[in-house]
Short mmCIF file of C-alpha atoms in Angstrom, two decimals:
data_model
loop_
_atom_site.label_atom_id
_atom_site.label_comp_id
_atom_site.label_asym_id
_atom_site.label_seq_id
_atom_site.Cartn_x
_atom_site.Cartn_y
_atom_site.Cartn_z
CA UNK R 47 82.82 85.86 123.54
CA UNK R 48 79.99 84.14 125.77
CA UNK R 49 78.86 85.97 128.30
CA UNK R 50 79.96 85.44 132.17
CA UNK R 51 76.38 85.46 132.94
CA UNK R 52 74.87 82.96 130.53
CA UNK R 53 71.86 80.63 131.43
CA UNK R 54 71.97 77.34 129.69
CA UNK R 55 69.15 74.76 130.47
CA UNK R 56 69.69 71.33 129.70
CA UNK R 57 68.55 67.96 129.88
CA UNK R 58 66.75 64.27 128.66
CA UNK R 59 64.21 62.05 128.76
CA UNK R 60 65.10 58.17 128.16
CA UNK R 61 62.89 55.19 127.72
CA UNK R 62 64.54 52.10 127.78
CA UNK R 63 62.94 48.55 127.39
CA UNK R 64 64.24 46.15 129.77
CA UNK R 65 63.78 42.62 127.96
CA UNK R 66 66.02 40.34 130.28
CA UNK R 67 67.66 41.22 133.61
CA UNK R 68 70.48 43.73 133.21
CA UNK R 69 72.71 46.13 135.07
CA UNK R 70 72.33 49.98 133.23
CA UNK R 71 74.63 52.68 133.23
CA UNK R 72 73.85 56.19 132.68
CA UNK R 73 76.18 58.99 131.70
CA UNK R 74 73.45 61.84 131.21
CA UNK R 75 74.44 64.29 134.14
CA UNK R 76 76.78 67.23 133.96
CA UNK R 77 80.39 67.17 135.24
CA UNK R 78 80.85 69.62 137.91
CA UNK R 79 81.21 72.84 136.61
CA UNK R 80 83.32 74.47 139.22
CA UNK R 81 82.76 78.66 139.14
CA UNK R 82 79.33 78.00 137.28
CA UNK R 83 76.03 78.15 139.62
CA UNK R 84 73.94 74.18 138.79
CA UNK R 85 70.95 73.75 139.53
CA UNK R 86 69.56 69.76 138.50
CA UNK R 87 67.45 67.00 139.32
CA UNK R 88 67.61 63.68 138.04
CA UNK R 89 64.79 60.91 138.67
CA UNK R 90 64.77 56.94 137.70
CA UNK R 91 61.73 55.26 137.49
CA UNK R 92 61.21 51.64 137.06
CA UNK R 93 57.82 50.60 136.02
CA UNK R 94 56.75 53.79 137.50
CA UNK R 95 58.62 53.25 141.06
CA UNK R 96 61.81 55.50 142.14
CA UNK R 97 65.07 53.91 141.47
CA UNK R 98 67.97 54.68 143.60
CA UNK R 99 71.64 54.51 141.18
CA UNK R 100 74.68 54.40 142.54
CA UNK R 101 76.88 57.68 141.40
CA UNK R 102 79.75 56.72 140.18
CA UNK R 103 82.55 59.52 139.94
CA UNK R 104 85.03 58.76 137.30
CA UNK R 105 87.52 60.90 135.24
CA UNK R 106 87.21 64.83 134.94
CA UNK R 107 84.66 64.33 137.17
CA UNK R 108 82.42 62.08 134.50
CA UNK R 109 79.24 61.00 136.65
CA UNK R 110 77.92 57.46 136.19
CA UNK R 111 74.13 56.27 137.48
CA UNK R 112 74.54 52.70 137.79
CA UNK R 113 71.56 50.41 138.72
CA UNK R 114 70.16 46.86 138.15
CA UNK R 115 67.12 46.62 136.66
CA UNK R 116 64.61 43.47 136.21
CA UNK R 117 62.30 43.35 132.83
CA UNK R 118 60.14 46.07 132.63
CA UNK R 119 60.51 50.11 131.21
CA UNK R 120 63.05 52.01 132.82
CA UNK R 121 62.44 56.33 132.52
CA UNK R 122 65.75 58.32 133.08
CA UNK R 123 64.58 61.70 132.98
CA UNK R 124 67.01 64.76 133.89
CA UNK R 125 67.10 68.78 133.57
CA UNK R 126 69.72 71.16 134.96
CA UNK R 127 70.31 74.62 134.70
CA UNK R 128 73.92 76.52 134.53
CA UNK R 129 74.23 79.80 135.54
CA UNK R 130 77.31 81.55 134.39
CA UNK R 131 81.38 79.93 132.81
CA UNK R 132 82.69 77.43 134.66
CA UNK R 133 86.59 77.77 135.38
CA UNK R 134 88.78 76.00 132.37
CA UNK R 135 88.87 72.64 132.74
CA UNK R 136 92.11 71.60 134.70
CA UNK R 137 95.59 70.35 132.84
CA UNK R 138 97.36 67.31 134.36
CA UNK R 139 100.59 65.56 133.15
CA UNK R 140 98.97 62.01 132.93
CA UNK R 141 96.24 63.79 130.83
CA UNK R 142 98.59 65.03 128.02
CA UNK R 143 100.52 61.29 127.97
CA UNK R 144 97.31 59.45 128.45
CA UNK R 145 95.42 61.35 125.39
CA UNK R 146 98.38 60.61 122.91
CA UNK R 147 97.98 56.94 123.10
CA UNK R 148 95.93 55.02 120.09
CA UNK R 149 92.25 54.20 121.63
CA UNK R 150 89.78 51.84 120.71
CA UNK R 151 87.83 54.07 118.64
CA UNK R 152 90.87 56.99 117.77
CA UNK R 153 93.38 54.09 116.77
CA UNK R 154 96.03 57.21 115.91
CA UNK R 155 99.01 54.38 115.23
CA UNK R 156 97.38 53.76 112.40
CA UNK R 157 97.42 57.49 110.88
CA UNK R 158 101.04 58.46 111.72
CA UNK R 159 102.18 58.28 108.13
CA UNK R 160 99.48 59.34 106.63
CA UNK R 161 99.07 62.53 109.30
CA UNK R 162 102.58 63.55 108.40
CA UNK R 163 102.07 63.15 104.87
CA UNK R 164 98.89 65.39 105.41
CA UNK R 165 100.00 68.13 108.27
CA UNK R 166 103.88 67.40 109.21
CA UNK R 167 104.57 70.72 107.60
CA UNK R 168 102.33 73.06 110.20
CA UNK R 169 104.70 73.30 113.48
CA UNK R 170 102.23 76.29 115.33
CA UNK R 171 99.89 73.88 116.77
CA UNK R 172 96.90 76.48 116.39
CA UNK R 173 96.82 76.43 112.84
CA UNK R 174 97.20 72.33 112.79
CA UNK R 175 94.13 72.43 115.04
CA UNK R 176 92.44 74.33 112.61
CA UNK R 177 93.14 72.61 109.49
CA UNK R 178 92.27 69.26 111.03
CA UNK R 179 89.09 70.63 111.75
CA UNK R 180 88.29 72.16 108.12
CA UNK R 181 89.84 68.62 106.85
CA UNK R 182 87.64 66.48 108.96
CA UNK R 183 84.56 68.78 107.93
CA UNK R 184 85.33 68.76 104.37
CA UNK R 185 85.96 65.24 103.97
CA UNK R 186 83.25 63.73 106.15
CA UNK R 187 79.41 63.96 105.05
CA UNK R 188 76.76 64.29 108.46
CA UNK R 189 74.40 61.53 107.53
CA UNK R 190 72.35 59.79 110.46
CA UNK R 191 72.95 56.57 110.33
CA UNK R 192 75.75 56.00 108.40
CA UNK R 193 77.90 54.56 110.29
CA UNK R 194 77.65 51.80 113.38
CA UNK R 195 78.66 51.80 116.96
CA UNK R 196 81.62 49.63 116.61
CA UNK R 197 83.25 52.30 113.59
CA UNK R 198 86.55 53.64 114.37
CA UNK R 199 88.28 56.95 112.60
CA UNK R 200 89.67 54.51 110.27
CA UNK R 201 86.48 53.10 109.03
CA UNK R 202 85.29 56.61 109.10
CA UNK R 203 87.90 57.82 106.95
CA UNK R 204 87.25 54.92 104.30
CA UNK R 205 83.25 55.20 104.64
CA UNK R 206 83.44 59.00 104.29
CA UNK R 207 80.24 59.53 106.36
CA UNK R 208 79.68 59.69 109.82
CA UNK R 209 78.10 61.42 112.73
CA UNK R 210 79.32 63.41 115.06
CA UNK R 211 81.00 60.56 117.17
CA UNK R 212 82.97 59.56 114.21
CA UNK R 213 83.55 63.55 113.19
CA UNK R 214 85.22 63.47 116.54
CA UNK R 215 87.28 60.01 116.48
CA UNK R 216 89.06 61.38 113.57
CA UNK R 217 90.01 64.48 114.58
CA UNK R 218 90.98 63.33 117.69
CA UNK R 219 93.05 60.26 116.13
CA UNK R 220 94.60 62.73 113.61
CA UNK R 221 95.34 65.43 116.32
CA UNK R 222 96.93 62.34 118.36
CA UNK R 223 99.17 61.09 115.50
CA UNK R 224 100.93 64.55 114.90
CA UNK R 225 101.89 64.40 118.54
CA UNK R 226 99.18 66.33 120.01
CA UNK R 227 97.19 65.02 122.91
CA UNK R 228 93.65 64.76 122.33
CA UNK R 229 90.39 63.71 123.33
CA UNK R 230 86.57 62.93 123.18
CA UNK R 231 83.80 65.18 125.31
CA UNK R 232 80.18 64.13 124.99
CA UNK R 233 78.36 67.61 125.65
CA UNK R 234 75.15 69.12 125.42
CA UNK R 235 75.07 71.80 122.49
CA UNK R 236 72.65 74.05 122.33
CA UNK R 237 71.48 75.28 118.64
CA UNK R 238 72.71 71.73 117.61
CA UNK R 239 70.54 70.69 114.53
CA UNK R 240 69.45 67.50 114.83
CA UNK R 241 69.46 67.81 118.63
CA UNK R 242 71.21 65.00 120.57
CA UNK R 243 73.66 64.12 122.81
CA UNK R 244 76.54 65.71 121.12
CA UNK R 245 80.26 64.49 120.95
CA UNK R 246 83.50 66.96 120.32
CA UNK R 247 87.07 66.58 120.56
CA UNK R 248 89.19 68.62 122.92
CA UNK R 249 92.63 69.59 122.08
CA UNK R 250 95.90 70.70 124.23
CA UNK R 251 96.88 73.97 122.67
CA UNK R 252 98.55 76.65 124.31
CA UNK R 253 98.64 75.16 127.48
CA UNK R 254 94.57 74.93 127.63
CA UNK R 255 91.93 72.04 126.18
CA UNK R 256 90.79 73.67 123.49
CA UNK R 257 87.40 72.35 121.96
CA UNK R 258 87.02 71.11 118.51
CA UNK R 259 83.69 70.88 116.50
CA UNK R 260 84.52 69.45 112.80
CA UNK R 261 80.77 69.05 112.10
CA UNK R 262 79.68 72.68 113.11
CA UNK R 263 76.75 72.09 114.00
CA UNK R 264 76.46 73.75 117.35
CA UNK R 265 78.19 77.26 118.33
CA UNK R 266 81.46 75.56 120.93
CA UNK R 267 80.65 78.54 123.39
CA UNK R 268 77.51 77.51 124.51
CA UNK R 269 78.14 73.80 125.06
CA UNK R 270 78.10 71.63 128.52
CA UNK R 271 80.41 69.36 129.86
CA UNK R 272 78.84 65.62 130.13
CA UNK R 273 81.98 62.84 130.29
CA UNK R 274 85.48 63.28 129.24
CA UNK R 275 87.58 60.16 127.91
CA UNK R 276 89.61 58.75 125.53
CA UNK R 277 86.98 58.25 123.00
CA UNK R 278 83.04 56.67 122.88
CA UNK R 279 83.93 53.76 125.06
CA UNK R 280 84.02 56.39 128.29
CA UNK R 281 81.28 58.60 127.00
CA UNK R 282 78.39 56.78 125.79
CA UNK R 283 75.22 58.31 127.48
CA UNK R 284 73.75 54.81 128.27
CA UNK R 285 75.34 51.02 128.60
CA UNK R 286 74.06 47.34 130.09
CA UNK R 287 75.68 45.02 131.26
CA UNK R 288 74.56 41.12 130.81
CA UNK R 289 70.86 41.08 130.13
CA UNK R 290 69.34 42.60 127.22
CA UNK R 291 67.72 46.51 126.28
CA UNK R 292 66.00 48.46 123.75
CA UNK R 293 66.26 52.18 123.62
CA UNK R 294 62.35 53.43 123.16
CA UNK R 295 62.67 56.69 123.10
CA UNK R 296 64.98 59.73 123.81
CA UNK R 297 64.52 63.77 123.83
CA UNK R 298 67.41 65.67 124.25
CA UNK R 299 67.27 69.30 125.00
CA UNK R 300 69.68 72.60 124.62
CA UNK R 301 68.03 75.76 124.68
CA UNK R 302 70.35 79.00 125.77
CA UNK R 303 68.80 82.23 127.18
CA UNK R 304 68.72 84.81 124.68
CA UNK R 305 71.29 84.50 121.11
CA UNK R 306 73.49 81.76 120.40
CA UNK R 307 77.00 82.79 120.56
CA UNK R 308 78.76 83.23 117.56
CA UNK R 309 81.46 80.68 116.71
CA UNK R 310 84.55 81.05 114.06
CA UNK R 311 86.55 78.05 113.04
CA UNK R 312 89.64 80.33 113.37
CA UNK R 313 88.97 80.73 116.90
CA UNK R 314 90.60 78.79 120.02
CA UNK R 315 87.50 78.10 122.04
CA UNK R 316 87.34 76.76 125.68
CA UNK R 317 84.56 74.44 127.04
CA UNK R 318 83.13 76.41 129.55
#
């Protein structure tokens, strides 16, 4: 169990190119972490001056830095601290009728047959969260660039490669098409090998979201809470609108104080 006391540090650094006129989005911050102590800063520079976003508060509390930006290098740079577990993440009725529905990315219509076929038989829905998981895991292979940004868990399925994004579409679409409401949680995980913005699934089971890691690469305890939605279309860390960008560079960062928790497939796990 993670401590009640934990210290996780957190944050980025993003270059992006500006090439032709464009409106940016940012979803880098932390969701408010209500019963945790944050401490953050976040800075914008554009060609070296301050930038001023608009904060956008969206579901689960998802914060969005919005700007325009002319030609020129943008800097997003951000670091926050959190000091102890923040309370479980709220339940709401819209959430568990909202997060059964076939997304653009977890199209779970699509695996309704082929989910009963493959877990109809497991009514206790902790050990159907489970076996999804050790499915999605053993089926997939992690490789980097494998897959592209317009892949959904069906093209995952086929391709049989992915990273984490897709690890999490299909889990989420399978979890969805044996009537389970489910959805996608971009987070920042420390001990996650290669480090990045990381994406999990979260699961309603036993009357809590539940988090879900298929790829294992980061101990659930320890992660952060970035956006919340019904797949990558609400959690991407950056978008642009009109215009035209090029990502230069990005350093992610996940360090807790002292061990990594331990983390057991087996084991319902709350993103805290």
């Amino acid at each position: 169990m993670p401590s009640d006391t934990m210290i996780r540090t957190v944050g980025c650094e993003l270059d992006v190119e500006v090439t032709a006129a464009t409106t940016l989005e940012f979803q880098i911050t932390l969701a408010p972490q209500p019963g945790a102590e944050v401490k953050e800063q976040l800075t914008f520079l554009h060609d070296g001056k301050p930038v001023t976003p608009q904060e956008i508060i969206g579901e689960h509390g998802t914060r969005i830095h919005k700007f325009d930006a002319a030609e020129g290098l943008v800097r997003a740079t951000y670091e926050a601290t959190v000091t102890g577990l923040a309370d479980p993440p709220p339940v709401r009725e819209i959430d568990l009728s909202t997060y059964l529905r076939p997304s653009r990315y977890a199209e779970a219509d699509k695996f309704f047959g082929f989910a009963a076929t493959e877990f109809g038989d497991l009514a206790d829905t902790t050990t159907l969260l489970e076996k999804i998981a050790s499915w999605v895991g053993t089926r997939l292979n992690y490789v980097p660039g494998s897959s592209d940004p317009i892949d959904g868990a069906a093209d995952t399925l086929l391709a049989g490669a992915g990273v984490c994004r897709d690890y999490a579409h299909l889990v989420v679409a399978l979890l969805r098409a044996v009537n389970v409401p489910a959805r996608l949680v971009s987070v920042y995980a420390p001990g996650c090998s290669p480090m990045d913005f990381h994406a999990v699934a979260e699961a309603y089971v036993e009357d809590q979201w539940r988090v879900v890691d298929a790829t294992l690469l980061a101990p659930r305890q320890s992660m952060v809470r970035i956006a919340t939605g019904r797949d990558a279309a609400d959690t991407a860390f950056l978008d642009n609108h009109r215009g035209q960008i090029e990502l230069k560079n990005m350093v992610v960062t996940a360090i807790v104080e002292g061990d990594l928790p331990r983390d057991s497939v087996q084991e319902l796990v709350t993103l805290r």
